[in-house]
XYZ file of C-alpha atoms in Angstrom:
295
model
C -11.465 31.064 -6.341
C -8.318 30.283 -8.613
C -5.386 32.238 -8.063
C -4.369 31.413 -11.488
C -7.445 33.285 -12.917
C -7.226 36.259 -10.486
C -4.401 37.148 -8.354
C -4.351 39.749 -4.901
C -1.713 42.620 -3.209
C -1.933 40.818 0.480
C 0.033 43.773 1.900
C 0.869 43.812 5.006
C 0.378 47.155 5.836
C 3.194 48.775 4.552
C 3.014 52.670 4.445
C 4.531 55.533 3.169
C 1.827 56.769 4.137
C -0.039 53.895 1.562
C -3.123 53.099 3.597
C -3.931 49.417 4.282
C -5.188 49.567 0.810
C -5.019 45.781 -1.228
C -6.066 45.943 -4.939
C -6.716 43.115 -7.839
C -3.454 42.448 -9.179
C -4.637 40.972 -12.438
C -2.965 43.703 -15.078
C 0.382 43.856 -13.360
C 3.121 41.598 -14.170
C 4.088 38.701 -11.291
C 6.209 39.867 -9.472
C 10.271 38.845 -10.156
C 11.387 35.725 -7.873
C 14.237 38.787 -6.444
C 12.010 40.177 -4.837
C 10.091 37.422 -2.539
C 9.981 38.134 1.528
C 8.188 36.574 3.072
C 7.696 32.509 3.397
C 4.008 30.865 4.576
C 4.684 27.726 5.414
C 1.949 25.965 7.473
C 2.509 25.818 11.246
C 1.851 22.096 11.296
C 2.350 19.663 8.662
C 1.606 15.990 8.530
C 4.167 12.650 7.913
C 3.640 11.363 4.534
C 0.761 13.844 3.599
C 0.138 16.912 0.792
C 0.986 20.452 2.022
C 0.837 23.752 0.203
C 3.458 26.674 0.873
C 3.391 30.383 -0.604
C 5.786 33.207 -0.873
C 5.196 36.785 -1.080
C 7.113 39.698 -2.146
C 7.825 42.773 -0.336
C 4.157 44.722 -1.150
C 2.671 40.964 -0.134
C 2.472 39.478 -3.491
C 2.260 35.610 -4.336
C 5.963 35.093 -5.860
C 6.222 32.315 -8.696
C 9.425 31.153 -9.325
C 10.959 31.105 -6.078
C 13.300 28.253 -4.532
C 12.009 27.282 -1.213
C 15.228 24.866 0.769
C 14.470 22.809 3.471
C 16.401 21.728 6.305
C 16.546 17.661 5.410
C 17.898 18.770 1.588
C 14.123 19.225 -0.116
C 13.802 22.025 -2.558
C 11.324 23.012 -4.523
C 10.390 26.159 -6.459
C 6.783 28.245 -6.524
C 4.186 27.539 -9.537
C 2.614 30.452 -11.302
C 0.513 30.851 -8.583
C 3.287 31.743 -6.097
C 2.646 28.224 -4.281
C 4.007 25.145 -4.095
C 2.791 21.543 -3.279
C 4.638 19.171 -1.566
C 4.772 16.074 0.986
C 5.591 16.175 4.421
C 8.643 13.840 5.314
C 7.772 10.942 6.944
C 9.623 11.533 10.363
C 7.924 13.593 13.047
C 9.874 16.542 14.414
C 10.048 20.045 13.352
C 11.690 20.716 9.766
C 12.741 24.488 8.496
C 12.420 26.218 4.913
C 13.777 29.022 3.855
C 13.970 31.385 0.685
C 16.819 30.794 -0.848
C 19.393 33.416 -0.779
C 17.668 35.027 2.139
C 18.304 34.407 6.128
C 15.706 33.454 8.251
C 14.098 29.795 8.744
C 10.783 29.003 9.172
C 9.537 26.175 11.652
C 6.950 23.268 10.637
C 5.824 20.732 13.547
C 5.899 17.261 11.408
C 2.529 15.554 13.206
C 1.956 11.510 12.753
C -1.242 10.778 10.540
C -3.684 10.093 13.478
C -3.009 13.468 15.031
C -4.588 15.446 12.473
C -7.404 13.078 11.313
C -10.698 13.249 11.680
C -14.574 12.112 10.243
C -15.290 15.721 9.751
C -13.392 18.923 10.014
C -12.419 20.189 13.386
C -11.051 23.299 14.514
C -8.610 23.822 17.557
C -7.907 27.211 17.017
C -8.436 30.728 15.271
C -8.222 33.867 15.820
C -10.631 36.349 17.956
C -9.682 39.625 15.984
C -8.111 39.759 12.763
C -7.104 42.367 10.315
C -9.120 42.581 6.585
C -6.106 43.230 4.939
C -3.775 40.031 6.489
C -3.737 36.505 6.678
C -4.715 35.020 10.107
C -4.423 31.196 10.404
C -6.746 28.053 11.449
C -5.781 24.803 13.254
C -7.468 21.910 13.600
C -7.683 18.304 11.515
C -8.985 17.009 8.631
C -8.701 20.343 6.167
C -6.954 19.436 2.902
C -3.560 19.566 1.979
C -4.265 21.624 -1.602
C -4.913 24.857 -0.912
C -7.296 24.791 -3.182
C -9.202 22.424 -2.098
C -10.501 24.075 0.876
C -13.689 26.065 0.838
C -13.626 29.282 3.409
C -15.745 31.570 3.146
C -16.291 34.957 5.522
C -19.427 36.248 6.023
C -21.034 34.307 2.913
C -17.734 35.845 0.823
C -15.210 33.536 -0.512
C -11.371 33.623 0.929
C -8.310 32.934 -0.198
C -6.461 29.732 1.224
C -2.661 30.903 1.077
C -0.808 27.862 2.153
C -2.948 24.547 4.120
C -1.712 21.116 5.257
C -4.335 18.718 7.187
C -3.434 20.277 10.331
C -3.458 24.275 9.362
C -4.891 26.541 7.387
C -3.245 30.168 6.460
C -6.451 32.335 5.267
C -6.476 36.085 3.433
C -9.887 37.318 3.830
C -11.943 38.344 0.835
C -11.232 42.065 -0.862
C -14.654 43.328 -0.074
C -14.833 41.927 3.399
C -16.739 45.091 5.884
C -15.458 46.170 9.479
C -17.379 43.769 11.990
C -18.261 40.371 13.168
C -18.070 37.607 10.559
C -18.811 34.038 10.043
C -16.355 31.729 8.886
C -17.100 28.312 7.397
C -14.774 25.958 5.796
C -14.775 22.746 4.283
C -13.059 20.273 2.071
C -13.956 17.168 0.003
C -17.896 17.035 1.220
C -16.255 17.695 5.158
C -17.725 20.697 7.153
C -16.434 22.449 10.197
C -18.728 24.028 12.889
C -19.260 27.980 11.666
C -17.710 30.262 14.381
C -17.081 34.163 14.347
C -14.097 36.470 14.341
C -13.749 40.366 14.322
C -12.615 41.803 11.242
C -10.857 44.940 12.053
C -9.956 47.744 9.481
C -6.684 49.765 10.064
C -6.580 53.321 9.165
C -3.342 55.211 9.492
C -3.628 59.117 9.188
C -0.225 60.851 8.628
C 1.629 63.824 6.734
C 3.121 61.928 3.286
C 5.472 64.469 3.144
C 9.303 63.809 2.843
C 10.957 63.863 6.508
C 14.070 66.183 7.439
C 16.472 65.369 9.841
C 15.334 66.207 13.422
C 11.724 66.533 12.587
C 8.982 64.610 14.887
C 5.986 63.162 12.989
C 3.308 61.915 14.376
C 1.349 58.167 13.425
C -2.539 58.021 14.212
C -4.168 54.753 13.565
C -7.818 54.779 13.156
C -9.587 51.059 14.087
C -12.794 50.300 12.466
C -15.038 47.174 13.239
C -14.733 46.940 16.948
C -14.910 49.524 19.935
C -12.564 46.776 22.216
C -8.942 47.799 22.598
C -6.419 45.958 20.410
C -2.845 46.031 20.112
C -1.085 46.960 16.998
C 2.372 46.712 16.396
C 4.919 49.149 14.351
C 7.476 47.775 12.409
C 10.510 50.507 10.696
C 11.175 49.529 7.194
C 13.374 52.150 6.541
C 15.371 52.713 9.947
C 18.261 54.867 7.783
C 15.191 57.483 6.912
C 13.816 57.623 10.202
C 13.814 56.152 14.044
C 10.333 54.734 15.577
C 9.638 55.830 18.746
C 9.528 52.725 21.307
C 12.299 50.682 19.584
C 11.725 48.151 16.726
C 9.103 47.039 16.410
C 7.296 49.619 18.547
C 3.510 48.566 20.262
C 0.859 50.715 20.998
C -3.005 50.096 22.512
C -5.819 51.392 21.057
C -7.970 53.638 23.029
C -11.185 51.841 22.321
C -14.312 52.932 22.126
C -15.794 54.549 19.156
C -13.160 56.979 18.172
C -10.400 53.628 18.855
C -7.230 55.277 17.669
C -3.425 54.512 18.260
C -0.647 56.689 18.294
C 3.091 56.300 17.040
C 5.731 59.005 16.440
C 8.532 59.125 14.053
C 12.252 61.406 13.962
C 13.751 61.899 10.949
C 17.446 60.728 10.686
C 17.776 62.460 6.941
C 15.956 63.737 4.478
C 13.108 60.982 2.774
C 10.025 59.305 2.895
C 10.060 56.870 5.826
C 8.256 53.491 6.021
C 6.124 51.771 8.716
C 4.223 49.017 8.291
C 1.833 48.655 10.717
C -0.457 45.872 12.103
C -2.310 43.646 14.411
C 0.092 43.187 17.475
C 0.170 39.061 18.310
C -1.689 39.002 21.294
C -4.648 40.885 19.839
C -5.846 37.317 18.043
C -6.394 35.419 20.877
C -6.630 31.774 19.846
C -10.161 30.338 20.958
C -11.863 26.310 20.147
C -13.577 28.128 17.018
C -16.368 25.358 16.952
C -17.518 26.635 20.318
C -20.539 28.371 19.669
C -20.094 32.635 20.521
């Protein structure tokens, strides 16, 4: 699926109280360079080879036209898709890009060529759980450095490959994805992984939208849909002058499983407004797993 012919909200969960909603983006303008976020650069890149980065605004939005530094002097800006091809330099190590004009670095392993080759396409890792509104991320050898290029699809549905060097893979799932079990398959230039399963959960947050006063306590329920196992979700404060989270920030919580599976946050209002919280799937609750072991 082209991201030039179609583009996606990939929010992260942001609410006001917004629900974990994502829409097609196709009618509204791309979003201005000022406002990019957020950098996805693959975990692990290879010496000498093709890799594909993306940036996203604040309401997770590919971002074209933004200048992505590096730490050995590199820069390069995103394409109208909000991406941006490049090569890996040719000494192993770990390198750093940024956004330029923001703080904050983010780390790429530099492999040699024969770590991340293989005949066919293997995976090392991926998640167990993952949210149908995020990105969750693959590792293994022998994807393709084009984003692209790579073929992933969720339970028969095609996904969205965000950013992808031979080594890693940084997925969206598809818009229309359901609550549940699904298989993932991926592939690149006639090479085919193993299928293998993860848990795609939806996160429902059920709050009063109204304006906060000073003082006030406001509860946060978060409804999980797609698995009755316990997951961890994690709180973030976007707007700590409006209001303080409850647990520090971030703030975690556990869900209580089962088939009600809700979380609970709280809110205080520092001064009048609308607060925002984004909230989502805590690190631990994707435990990595060899995804071409059958489940």
């Amino acid at each position: 699926m082209s991201l030039r012919r179609r583009g996606y909200a990939i929010f992260l969960a942001i609410v006001t109280v917004f629900l974990f909603a994502r829409e097609a983006d196709a009618q509204r303008p791309a979003p201005a360079a000022s406002g990019a976020r957020i950098l996805l650069l693959p975990r692990r890149i290879v010496s000498g080879e093709r890799a594909t980065l993306a940036v996203l605004d604040v309401n997770g939005r590919l971002t074209p036209g933004v200048t992505v530094n590096f730490s050995n002097g590199d820069r390069l800006t995103t394409d109208v898709t909000g991406r941006a091809l490049f090569v890996a330099p040719l000494n192993p190590g770990v390198i750093f890009g940024s956004i330029a004009g923001r703080s904050g670095r983010v780390p790429a392993a530099i492999l040699l060529p024969g770590e991340a080759a293989s005949v066919s396409i293997e995976i090392s890792s991926a998640p167990r759980v993952a949210s149908l509104t995020d990105r969750f991320e693959i590792l293994g050898k022998s994807f393709c450095g084009e984003a692209d290029s790579n073929q992933v699809t969720i339970a028969g549905q095609p996904a969205i490959v965000l950013a992808s060097s031979q080594a890693a893979l940084v997925v969206l799932p598809p818009p229309d994805l359901q609550p549940g079990s699904g298989a993932v398959e991926v592939s690149c230039a006639k090479r085919q992984a193993s299928p293998f399963s993860v848990t795609f959960v939806g996160l429902e947050l059920e709050a009063d939208s109204s304006p906060l006063k000073p003082g006030e306590h406001r509860a946060l329920t978060v409804r999980v849909r797609g698995t009755t196992a316990k997951i961890p979700l994690e709180a973030r404060n976007l707007a700590p002058e409006i209001a303080e989270l409850s647990g520090g920030n971030p703030a975690r919580a556990t869900s209580s499983g089962g088939e009600e599976n809700v979380a609970k946050f709280e809110v205080t209002g520092r001064q009048n407004g609308s607060f925002l919280i984004s909230i989502r799937l805590a690190a631990s609750a994707g435990h990595p797993l060899p995804a071409n072991v059958p489940q």
